[in-house]
Amino acid sequence: MLPGTSTNATVLDSATRDRTRVLLLFSLSGRLRPRDTALGALVGRYDYGRFTSHLTTSQDVLPVPMLDEQVAPRRLRLPHGDHGLGLASLRILVVTTPRGDATLVVDCVFAGETTAGDLAAWLATTCFDRERIELDDRPLLTALTAQLGRRTLTLGQNVHQLVFPGGRLQRELLSADEARKAVLLNEIVYRGRMPWNPATPHDASLAPHLRNHGLTLSALGRGVSVQAGWAPHVENGLMLVAVGMISALAALQRTRLAAFATMKANEQALTDSPTEIRSLISRLSAGVNELQLDLAFGVEAYVDSLLIPEMVMEAFQSSLRDALGIRDSIENSARMVERLTSVISARSAALDAELAERDDRRDRTVSGLVAAATLIALPPTLLLAFFGVNGTNVDDHRSILDLRAYGTAYALAWLPFVVLVVIGYVLLRRVSTRSGSLLPVPDDALPVPPPRAPSGSPRP
C-alpha cells in the first residue's frame, strides 16, 4: 500500500463524464399492475451509491421494474434520423408504481461528442414524435408488448428528458461565461424551440431553474433537465426522483379526469328506484375511494423528499415539482374529490330521508287501515254477540236486519264509535289548521346595542 492511500476511498458526488447520457422518461396510459418478476427490486438494477440505504428502506413504495433489457443501439430508429448522434449503448426499462402507473425509461449513451444544437434536435424528435419511435421496424411499445404480458399500453402525455452532458459539452457548460452558458442551456432545455436573445430583459418565467456549484450544474424546465458534473450514482438517483414525479403527474391527471367522469355520472343518473339509487351511490363512493387512494399513494408519496432525504435530491425534486406545478394541482384535485364526497354524502342523506318519509307514510297508512278495520269490526262483533245469546230480546223468527225490532241494539253498537270518529276528526282538523310558526319568536325582542364610537373620537 502506498503512503497516504486508504482502502476506503471517498466517493464524491461530482465526476467527469466522457460521453453524454440521456434518459427519456415517458408516462404510459393504462394501468400496469406490479407482479413478482425475476428482476427483483428497482434498487438492484442501478448503482445508487450512498443513497442505497434510503431506497432499500423505502423499496415497497418505489416503482417495480417490469422490463429491463439491454438493446443493440442499431435497433432503435427515430422518425427523422439520429441527427448525427450515434448511440454507444441503449437500455430500456418499464417500471410501474404499486398503484399501477407505468413509466417507460430509455437510457441512452452517445458514442461521440455532442453539440447543444444536435442534442436539442434529438430531444425534440424523441419528445414530439415519440409515437413514431421504432424498435426493429415496429413501434416501440408494440415491440415491447410481448415482454409485458400482452398488456395494452400507449404513450401518455408526460415526458421528461434527463441530460447528463459529457466530454466537450460538459466542459463547456461548466467553464463558459454566463452569457454563453445561458445560450447553451436555453437551447437544450427548450429543445431548440425558444431562441435566446441576450439583449432582451430577463424573464424568470422562461429561464430554466439554474444552480451552478462550480463543479456541477443543474438547470431544468418542465420537460428537460440538464445535470452536468454529477457522479453516476447521483445521476441514477435523479432518474429515480424524475420517474416518481412523472408517475405522480400521470396519476394526478388520471385522477382529475376520473373526478369529472364521476361528476357526470352523478349528474346524468336518471332513476327513481331506491335500489338503483343505492347502487349508483355505492359505485360513486367506490370511485371516490379510488381517487383518494390515487392522490395519497400515487401522487403524494412521490412529491416530497422522504424517499431520498438528501440535499442534492431535495433541490432537484423541489425545482422539478415547481416546474411541473404538482403542488397546486394536488390541492385543487383534493378539493374536487372532497366536493365529490360531499355531494355523494348529501345524495345518500337525501335518499335516506326520502326512504324514511316513505316508510313513515306507509306506517301511517297501515295504522290508519288497522284503526279503520278495528272500528268497522267492533260494532258487528258486538251485534253478533248480542244476537248469539239466548236472550228474551232476540226472536228466532225475526231477521237480524229488522231495524224496527233491533234498532236500539244497532244504535247502542254504532253510536259510540261514530261519536269517537267525529271527535277525532275535529281534533285532527284543529291540530292541522293551528296558526302560528313552528319556531315562535319571543314576545320581547332582544335589545340591539347602539354602535360603538371609534376609539379616540367623542361619543354623540
Short mmCIF file of C-alpha atoms in Angstrom, two decimals:
data_model
loop_
_atom_site.label_atom_id
_atom_site.label_comp_id
_atom_site.label_asym_id
_atom_site.label_seq_id
_atom_site.Cartn_x
_atom_site.Cartn_y
_atom_site.Cartn_z
CA MET A 1 0.00 0.00 0.00
CA LEU A 2 1.36 3.41 -0.93
CA PRO A 3 1.80 6.03 1.78
CA GLY A 4 -1.18 8.33 2.14
CA THR A 5 -3.71 5.99 0.49
CA SER A 6 -6.71 4.33 2.08
CA THR A 7 -8.71 1.25 1.29
CA ASN A 8 -11.97 3.23 1.85
CA ALA A 9 -11.62 5.89 -0.80
CA THR A 10 -14.22 8.66 -0.62
CA VAL A 11 -16.74 8.53 -3.45
CA LEU A 12 -17.57 12.07 -4.48
CA ASP A 13 -20.96 13.19 -5.78
CA SER A 14 -19.23 15.01 -8.63
CA ALA A 15 -17.39 13.37 -11.52
CA THR A 16 -16.28 13.86 -15.10
CA ARG A 17 -18.30 12.16 -17.83
CA ASP A 18 -16.68 11.25 -21.14
CA ARG A 19 -19.92 10.64 -23.07
CA THR A 20 -23.27 12.35 -22.92
CA ARG A 21 -26.04 10.32 -21.36
CA VAL A 22 -29.75 10.99 -21.88
CA LEU A 23 -32.63 9.35 -20.02
CA LEU A 24 -36.01 9.54 -21.75
CA LEU A 25 -38.94 9.15 -19.36
CA PHE A 26 -42.37 8.55 -20.94
CA SER A 27 -45.51 8.05 -18.91
CA LEU A 28 -47.72 5.21 -20.15
CA SER A 29 -51.50 5.29 -20.31
CA GLY A 30 -53.35 2.40 -18.76
CA ARG A 31 -52.70 0.51 -15.56
CA LEU A 32 -49.82 -1.95 -15.32
CA ARG A 33 -50.23 -3.69 -12.00
CA PRO A 34 -46.94 -4.82 -10.43
CA ARG A 35 -46.30 -8.51 -10.12
CA ASP A 36 -43.49 -10.73 -8.91
CA THR A 37 -40.74 -10.92 -11.52
CA ALA A 38 -37.20 -12.23 -11.65
CA LEU A 39 -35.97 -8.64 -11.97
CA GLY A 40 -36.32 -8.04 -8.24
CA ALA A 41 -36.46 -4.52 -6.80
CA LEU A 42 -35.51 -1.36 -8.62
CA VAL A 43 -32.75 -0.74 -6.07
CA GLY A 44 -30.79 -3.65 -7.53
CA ARG A 45 -31.00 -2.51 -11.16
CA TYR A 46 -28.74 0.57 -10.85
CA ASP A 47 -25.90 1.75 -8.64
CA TYR A 48 -27.25 4.32 -6.18
CA GLY A 49 -24.14 4.64 -4.03
CA ARG A 50 -24.75 6.28 -0.69
CA PHE A 51 -28.47 6.58 -1.44
CA THR A 52 -28.94 2.80 -1.44
CA SER A 53 -29.77 2.56 2.25
CA HIS A 54 -32.61 5.08 1.89
CA LEU A 55 -34.02 3.26 -1.14
CA THR A 56 -33.74 -0.15 0.49
CA THR A 57 -35.83 1.11 3.39
CA SER A 58 -38.47 2.52 1.02
CA GLN A 59 -38.38 -0.14 -1.69
CA ASP A 60 -42.02 -1.13 -1.09
CA VAL A 61 -43.03 2.38 -2.20
CA LEU A 62 -40.67 2.54 -5.19
CA PRO A 63 -41.66 1.62 -8.73
CA VAL A 64 -41.19 -2.03 -9.63
CA PRO A 65 -39.23 -2.99 -12.78
CA MET A 66 -41.39 -4.97 -15.19
CA LEU A 67 -38.88 -4.95 -18.05
CA ASP A 68 -35.12 -4.34 -18.17
CA GLU A 69 -33.33 -5.07 -21.41
CA GLN A 70 -30.03 -4.11 -22.96
CA VAL A 71 -30.76 -3.38 -26.61
CA ALA A 72 -28.40 -3.08 -29.54
CA PRO A 73 -28.34 0.65 -30.45
CA ARG A 74 -28.94 -0.05 -34.16
CA ARG A 75 -32.37 -1.49 -33.34
CA LEU A 76 -33.69 1.93 -32.28
CA ARG A 77 -34.83 4.18 -35.12
CA LEU A 78 -36.04 7.75 -34.92
CA PRO A 79 -38.50 9.23 -37.43
CA HIS A 80 -36.13 12.00 -38.58
CA GLY A 81 -32.83 10.17 -38.21
CA ASP A 82 -30.35 10.36 -35.36
CA HIS A 83 -29.22 13.95 -36.17
CA GLY A 84 -25.64 12.75 -36.36
CA LEU A 85 -25.70 11.36 -32.80
CA GLY A 86 -24.94 7.66 -32.79
CA LEU A 87 -25.59 5.60 -29.69
CA ALA A 88 -22.94 3.60 -27.87
CA SER A 89 -25.40 1.80 -25.55
CA LEU A 90 -29.14 1.52 -25.14
CA ARG A 91 -31.13 0.21 -22.18
CA ILE A 92 -34.92 0.05 -21.99
CA LEU A 93 -36.87 -0.29 -18.75
CA VAL A 94 -40.56 -0.31 -17.89
CA VAL A 95 -41.33 0.41 -14.26
CA THR A 96 -44.67 0.67 -12.51
CA THR A 97 -45.75 2.01 -9.14
CA PRO A 98 -47.78 0.00 -6.60
CA ARG A 99 -50.87 1.84 -7.92
CA GLY A 100 -50.13 0.67 -11.48
CA ASP A 101 -48.79 3.91 -13.04
CA ALA A 102 -46.18 2.80 -15.56
CA THR A 103 -43.22 4.72 -16.97
CA LEU A 104 -41.02 3.84 -19.92
CA VAL A 105 -37.34 4.64 -19.36
CA VAL A 106 -34.96 4.74 -22.36
CA ASP A 107 -31.36 5.04 -21.16
CA CYS A 108 -29.09 6.26 -23.96
CA VAL A 109 -25.33 6.92 -24.04
CA PHE A 110 -23.98 8.62 -27.17
CA ALA A 111 -20.90 7.29 -28.94
CA GLY A 112 -19.17 10.59 -29.84
CA GLU A 113 -19.14 14.23 -28.96
CA THR A 114 -22.48 16.04 -28.76
CA THR A 115 -23.24 19.65 -29.51
CA ALA A 116 -26.07 21.62 -27.97
CA GLY A 117 -27.78 22.09 -31.35
CA ASP A 118 -27.71 18.42 -32.37
CA LEU A 119 -28.76 17.35 -28.87
CA ALA A 120 -31.68 19.80 -28.92
CA ALA A 121 -32.89 18.39 -32.25
CA TRP A 122 -32.54 14.82 -30.95
CA LEU A 123 -34.51 15.72 -27.81
CA ALA A 124 -37.25 17.39 -29.88
CA THR A 125 -37.63 14.32 -32.09
CA THR A 126 -37.83 11.86 -29.19
CA CYS A 127 -40.39 14.08 -27.46
CA PHE A 128 -42.75 15.43 -30.10
CA ASP A 129 -42.57 12.39 -32.40
CA ARG A 130 -42.29 9.74 -29.71
CA GLU A 131 -45.18 7.70 -31.13
CA ARG A 132 -43.08 7.15 -34.26
CA ILE A 133 -40.00 5.81 -32.49
CA GLU A 134 -39.38 2.27 -33.70
CA LEU A 135 -37.63 -0.80 -32.39
CA ASP A 136 -36.93 -3.45 -35.03
CA ASP A 137 -39.11 -1.66 -37.60
CA ARG A 138 -42.10 -1.70 -35.22
CA PRO A 139 -43.47 0.97 -32.89
CA LEU A 140 -41.53 0.91 -29.67
CA LEU A 141 -44.39 -0.15 -27.38
CA THR A 142 -45.61 -2.72 -29.89
CA ALA A 143 -42.21 -4.35 -29.82
CA LEU A 144 -42.29 -4.42 -26.02
CA THR A 145 -45.87 -5.71 -25.71
CA ALA A 146 -44.98 -9.39 -25.78
CA GLN A 147 -42.48 -8.95 -22.96
CA LEU A 148 -45.04 -7.03 -20.90
CA GLY A 149 -47.54 -9.87 -20.87
CA ARG A 150 -49.60 -8.63 -23.85
CA ARG A 151 -50.88 -5.66 -21.88
CA THR A 152 -52.27 -2.82 -23.97
CA LEU A 153 -50.26 0.32 -23.19
CA THR A 154 -49.89 3.60 -25.03
CA LEU A 155 -47.61 6.56 -24.58
CA GLY A 156 -49.06 9.14 -22.23
CA GLN A 157 -48.88 12.92 -22.25
CA ASN A 158 -45.99 13.35 -19.82
CA VAL A 159 -42.37 13.36 -20.93
CA HIS A 160 -39.19 14.31 -19.11
CA GLN A 161 -35.70 14.08 -20.55
CA LEU A 162 -32.69 13.99 -18.24
CA VAL A 163 -29.50 15.16 -19.97
CA PHE A 164 -26.11 14.39 -18.42
CA PRO A 165 -23.61 16.17 -20.69
CA GLY A 166 -20.23 14.55 -21.29
CA GLY A 167 -16.97 15.33 -22.99
CA ARG A 168 -16.57 18.75 -24.58
CA LEU A 169 -20.21 19.74 -23.89
CA GLN A 170 -19.77 19.16 -20.15
CA ARG A 171 -16.55 21.16 -20.03
CA GLU A 172 -18.12 24.00 -21.98
CA LEU A 173 -21.16 24.17 -19.71
CA LEU A 174 -19.05 24.21 -16.56
CA SER A 175 -16.40 26.67 -17.74
CA ALA A 176 -18.22 29.01 -20.14
CA ASP A 177 -19.15 32.55 -19.16
CA GLU A 178 -22.70 33.31 -18.08
CA ALA A 179 -23.84 34.54 -21.48
CA ARG A 180 -22.55 31.51 -23.36
CA LYS A 181 -23.86 29.17 -20.68
CA ALA A 182 -27.31 30.75 -20.91
CA VAL A 183 -27.38 30.23 -24.67
CA LEU A 184 -26.41 26.56 -24.39
CA LEU A 185 -28.83 25.77 -21.58
CA ASN A 186 -31.69 27.61 -23.25
CA GLU A 187 -31.20 25.64 -26.46
CA ILE A 188 -31.10 22.26 -24.69
CA VAL A 189 -33.84 22.85 -22.12
CA TYR A 190 -36.28 24.21 -24.72
CA ARG A 191 -35.17 21.68 -27.37
CA GLY A 192 -34.20 24.45 -29.78
CA ARG A 193 -37.76 25.85 -29.85
CA MET A 194 -37.06 29.05 -27.86
CA PRO A 195 -34.41 31.33 -29.43
CA TRP A 196 -32.21 33.13 -26.92
CA ASN A 197 -31.62 36.85 -27.24
CA PRO A 198 -29.25 38.16 -24.55
CA ALA A 199 -30.35 41.72 -25.32
CA THR A 200 -33.90 41.11 -24.12
CA PRO A 201 -34.83 41.66 -20.45
CA HIS A 202 -34.54 38.64 -18.20
CA ASP A 203 -37.83 36.72 -17.95
CA ALA A 204 -37.88 34.40 -14.93
CA SER A 205 -40.91 32.55 -16.29
CA LEU A 206 -38.94 31.44 -19.38
CA ALA A 207 -35.47 30.96 -17.93
CA PRO A 208 -34.58 27.46 -16.70
CA HIS A 209 -34.16 26.82 -12.98
CA LEU A 210 -30.38 27.04 -12.65
CA ARG A 211 -27.99 26.02 -9.89
CA ASN A 212 -24.28 26.34 -10.56
CA HIS A 213 -21.95 24.93 -7.92
CA GLY A 214 -18.77 25.26 -9.93
CA LEU A 215 -18.07 21.54 -10.25
CA THR A 216 -21.71 20.72 -11.01
CA LEU A 217 -24.56 22.44 -12.78
CA SER A 218 -28.33 21.85 -12.67
CA ALA A 219 -30.79 23.51 -15.00
CA LEU A 220 -34.29 22.33 -15.68
CA GLY A 221 -37.54 23.19 -17.32
CA ARG A 222 -40.82 21.33 -17.40
CA GLY A 223 -39.70 18.76 -19.97
CA VAL A 224 -35.89 18.75 -19.93
CA SER A 225 -33.30 18.72 -17.15
CA VAL A 226 -29.59 19.34 -17.69
CA GLN A 227 -27.42 17.87 -14.94
CA ALA A 228 -23.67 18.30 -15.52
CA GLY A 229 -20.76 17.12 -13.40
CA TRP A 230 -22.58 14.57 -11.23
CA ALA A 231 -21.30 11.09 -10.38
CA PRO A 232 -23.19 8.08 -11.82
CA HIS A 233 -24.90 7.22 -8.52
CA VAL A 234 -26.27 10.78 -8.31
CA GLU A 235 -27.47 10.56 -11.91
CA ASN A 236 -29.32 7.35 -11.09
CA GLY A 237 -30.87 8.95 -8.00
CA LEU A 238 -32.02 11.92 -10.09
CA MET A 239 -33.56 9.48 -12.55
CA LEU A 240 -35.49 7.81 -9.74
CA VAL A 241 -36.78 11.16 -8.49
CA ALA A 242 -37.88 12.13 -12.01
CA VAL A 243 -39.62 8.77 -12.51
CA GLY A 244 -41.57 9.34 -9.30
CA MET A 245 -42.59 12.83 -10.37
CA ILE A 246 -43.66 11.69 -13.85
CA SER A 247 -45.69 8.86 -12.33
CA ALA A 248 -47.26 11.29 -9.86
CA LEU A 249 -48.17 13.71 -12.64
CA ALA A 250 -49.77 10.92 -14.70
CA ALA A 251 -51.74 9.72 -11.66
CA LEU A 252 -52.82 13.29 -10.96
CA GLN A 253 -54.11 13.78 -14.49
CA ARG A 254 -55.94 10.43 -14.36
CA THR A 255 -57.48 11.42 -11.04
CA ARG A 256 -58.69 14.73 -12.48
CA LEU A 257 -60.34 13.00 -15.45
CA ALA A 258 -61.90 10.35 -13.19
CA ALA A 259 -63.28 13.09 -10.92
CA PHE A 260 -65.01 14.75 -13.88
CA ALA A 261 -66.35 11.38 -15.03
CA THR A 262 -67.75 10.75 -11.54
CA MET A 263 -69.38 14.17 -11.54
CA LYS A 264 -71.04 13.48 -14.90
CA ALA A 265 -72.24 10.07 -13.74
CA ASN A 266 -73.84 11.72 -10.72
CA GLU A 267 -75.49 14.45 -12.78
CA GLN A 268 -76.76 12.26 -15.62
CA ALA A 269 -78.18 9.47 -13.46
CA LEU A 270 -81.94 9.25 -14.10
CA THR A 271 -83.62 6.77 -11.79
CA ASP A 272 -86.38 6.74 -9.19
CA SER A 273 -85.80 3.26 -7.87
CA PRO A 274 -84.25 3.26 -4.38
CA THR A 275 -82.34 0.11 -5.24
CA GLU A 276 -80.84 1.69 -8.35
CA ILE A 277 -80.03 4.89 -6.46
CA ARG A 278 -78.27 2.93 -3.73
CA SER A 279 -76.33 1.05 -6.39
CA LEU A 280 -75.34 4.36 -8.01
CA ILE A 281 -74.21 5.83 -4.69
CA SER A 282 -72.22 2.67 -3.99
CA ARG A 283 -70.45 2.90 -7.35
CA LEU A 284 -69.74 6.61 -6.92
CA SER A 285 -68.40 6.07 -3.41
CA ALA A 286 -66.12 3.28 -4.61
CA GLY A 287 -64.84 5.56 -7.38
CA VAL A 288 -64.16 8.39 -4.94
CA ASN A 289 -62.31 5.97 -2.66
CA GLU A 290 -60.05 5.03 -5.57
CA LEU A 291 -59.44 8.72 -6.29
CA GLN A 292 -58.40 9.30 -2.70
CA LEU A 293 -56.04 6.32 -2.81
CA ASP A 294 -54.52 7.60 -6.06
CA LEU A 295 -53.95 11.04 -4.56
CA ALA A 296 -52.40 9.61 -1.40
CA PHE A 297 -50.32 6.69 -2.69
CA GLY A 298 -49.92 7.56 -6.36
CA VAL A 299 -49.12 11.27 -6.06
CA GLU A 300 -48.29 12.50 -2.59
CA ALA A 301 -45.97 9.57 -1.91
CA TYR A 302 -43.55 10.81 -4.63
CA VAL A 303 -43.61 14.60 -4.32
CA ASP A 304 -41.67 15.02 -1.09
CA SER A 305 -38.09 14.21 -0.06
CA LEU A 306 -38.88 11.28 2.22
CA LEU A 307 -37.66 8.61 -0.23
CA ILE A 308 -34.15 10.10 -0.55
CA PRO A 309 -33.69 12.70 2.20
CA GLU A 310 -30.51 14.22 0.74
CA MET A 311 -29.87 17.84 -0.20
CA VAL A 312 -28.93 17.05 -3.81
CA MET A 313 -32.17 15.13 -4.37
CA GLU A 314 -34.28 17.58 -2.40
CA ALA A 315 -33.09 20.53 -4.52
CA PHE A 316 -33.85 18.71 -7.79
CA GLN A 317 -37.17 17.41 -6.56
CA SER A 318 -38.26 20.82 -5.31
CA SER A 319 -37.35 22.53 -8.58
CA LEU A 320 -38.98 19.85 -10.72
CA ARG A 321 -42.11 19.89 -8.56
CA ASP A 322 -42.37 23.65 -9.02
CA ALA A 323 -41.74 23.40 -12.75
CA LEU A 324 -44.47 20.78 -13.13
CA GLY A 325 -46.89 22.65 -10.84
CA ILE A 326 -47.75 19.46 -8.98
CA ARG A 327 -48.31 21.02 -5.57
CA ASP A 328 -51.12 23.33 -6.70
CA SER A 329 -52.62 20.57 -8.83
CA ILE A 330 -52.71 18.24 -5.83
CA GLU A 331 -54.52 20.81 -3.73
CA ASN A 332 -57.06 21.54 -6.46
CA SER A 333 -57.67 17.85 -7.16
CA ALA A 334 -58.02 17.12 -3.45
CA ARG A 335 -60.67 19.85 -3.17
CA MET A 336 -62.51 18.40 -6.17
CA VAL A 337 -62.53 14.94 -4.60
CA GLU A 338 -63.67 16.46 -1.31
CA ARG A 339 -66.57 18.19 -3.06
CA LEU A 340 -67.49 14.93 -4.77
CA THR A 341 -67.52 13.20 -1.41
CA SER A 342 -69.81 15.90 -0.03
CA VAL A 343 -72.17 15.63 -3.00
CA ILE A 344 -72.37 11.84 -2.72
CA SER A 345 -72.92 12.07 1.05
CA ALA A 346 -75.67 14.65 0.51
CA ARG A 347 -77.32 12.44 -2.09
CA SER A 348 -77.14 9.47 0.26
CA ALA A 349 -78.63 11.56 3.09
CA ALA A 350 -81.43 12.77 0.79
CA LEU A 351 -82.17 9.18 -0.20
CA ASP A 352 -82.26 8.11 3.45
CA ALA A 353 -84.59 11.00 4.30
CA GLU A 354 -86.86 10.17 1.37
CA LEU A 355 -86.96 6.50 2.35
CA ALA A 356 -87.65 7.42 5.97
CA GLU A 357 -90.51 9.68 4.87
CA ARG A 358 -91.85 6.94 2.62
CA ASP A 359 -91.67 4.43 5.48
CA ASP A 360 -93.41 6.92 7.76
CA ARG A 361 -96.20 7.40 5.23
CA ARG A 362 -96.51 3.66 4.84
CA ASP A 363 -96.66 3.18 8.62
CA ARG A 364 -99.31 5.86 8.94
CA THR A 365 -101.32 4.26 6.17
CA VAL A 366 -101.09 0.82 7.74
CA SER A 367 -102.00 2.24 11.15
CA GLY A 368 -104.98 4.02 9.66
CA LEU A 369 -106.14 0.87 7.90
CA VAL A 370 -105.80 -1.13 11.11
CA ALA A 371 -107.72 1.50 13.06
CA ALA A 372 -110.42 1.67 10.41
CA ALA A 373 -110.70 -2.11 10.32
CA THR A 374 -110.97 -2.17 14.11
CA LEU A 375 -113.68 0.47 14.10
CA ILE A 376 -115.56 -1.35 11.40
CA ALA A 377 -115.20 -4.76 13.00
CA LEU A 378 -116.13 -3.91 16.59
CA PRO A 379 -119.78 -2.91 16.08
CA PRO A 380 -120.61 -6.03 14.03
CA THR A 381 -118.83 -8.10 16.68
CA LEU A 382 -121.00 -6.59 19.41
CA LEU A 383 -124.09 -7.13 17.33
CA LEU A 384 -123.19 -10.72 16.58
CA ALA A 385 -122.57 -11.30 20.27
CA PHE A 386 -125.97 -9.77 21.04
CA PHE A 387 -127.77 -11.95 18.52
CA GLY A 388 -125.81 -15.01 19.55
CA VAL A 389 -127.03 -15.08 23.13
CA ASN A 390 -130.25 -16.76 24.03
CA GLY A 391 -131.83 -13.57 25.41
CA THR A 392 -135.51 -12.72 25.67
CA ASN A 393 -135.00 -9.73 23.35
CA VAL A 394 -133.93 -11.95 20.46
CA ASP A 395 -136.71 -13.56 18.42
CA ASP A 396 -135.73 -16.59 16.35
CA HIS A 397 -138.42 -15.76 13.83
CA ARG A 398 -137.21 -12.24 13.06
CA SER A 399 -134.35 -11.25 10.77
CA ILE A 400 -131.33 -9.59 12.38
CA LEU A 401 -131.80 -6.80 9.83
CA ASP A 402 -135.19 -5.91 11.22
CA LEU A 403 -134.43 -2.39 12.45
CA ARG A 404 -137.90 -1.90 13.98
CA ALA A 405 -137.24 -4.71 16.39
CA TYR A 406 -133.47 -4.30 16.86
CA GLY A 407 -132.91 -0.58 16.09
CA THR A 408 -131.99 0.20 19.68
CA ALA A 409 -129.30 -2.52 19.63
CA TYR A 410 -127.84 -1.13 16.37
CA ALA A 411 -127.81 2.39 17.79
CA LEU A 412 -126.09 1.31 21.00
CA ALA A 413 -123.47 -0.63 18.98
CA TRP A 414 -122.65 2.10 16.38
CA LEU A 415 -123.30 5.40 18.14
CA PRO A 416 -120.20 5.42 20.43
CA PHE A 417 -117.87 4.69 17.50
CA VAL A 418 -119.48 7.31 15.27
CA VAL A 419 -119.10 9.88 18.06
CA LEU A 420 -115.44 8.81 18.52
CA VAL A 421 -114.71 9.22 14.81
CA VAL A 422 -116.31 12.68 14.70
CA ILE A 423 -114.40 13.86 17.78
CA GLY A 424 -111.11 12.51 16.36
CA TYR A 425 -111.73 14.22 13.02
CA VAL A 426 -112.44 17.56 14.69
CA LEU A 427 -109.31 17.31 16.85
CA LEU A 428 -107.11 16.45 13.84
CA ARG A 429 -108.53 19.39 11.89
CA ARG A 430 -107.78 21.73 14.79
CA VAL A 431 -104.20 20.46 15.04
CA SER A 432 -103.52 20.67 11.29
CA THR A 433 -105.01 24.18 10.92
CA ARG A 434 -103.32 25.58 14.01
CA SER A 435 -101.96 29.05 13.29
CA GLY A 436 -98.51 30.25 14.28
CA SER A 437 -94.93 29.45 13.43
CA LEU A 438 -93.25 26.17 14.27
CA LEU A 439 -90.46 28.25 15.76
CA PRO A 440 -92.29 31.08 17.57
CA VAL A 441 -90.47 34.35 18.06
CA PRO A 442 -90.30 35.52 21.68
CA ASP A 443 -92.55 38.42 22.57
CA ASP A 444 -89.79 40.60 23.90
CA ALA A 445 -87.18 41.17 21.21
CA LEU A 446 -83.60 41.38 22.35
CA PRO A 447 -82.39 44.97 22.54
CA VAL A 448 -79.89 45.97 19.86
CA PRO A 449 -76.90 47.81 21.34
CA PRO A 450 -76.01 51.16 19.83
CA PRO A 451 -72.98 51.32 17.51
CA ARG A 452 -69.68 51.81 19.25
CA ALA A 453 -67.83 55.01 18.57
CA PRO A 454 -64.30 54.69 17.15
CA SER A 455 -61.58 54.78 19.78
CA GLY A 456 -60.42 58.30 20.49
CA SER A 457 -63.48 60.00 18.95
CA PRO A 458 -66.13 61.68 21.11
CA ARG A 459 -69.45 59.95 21.54
CA PRO A 460 -72.51 61.77 20.21
#
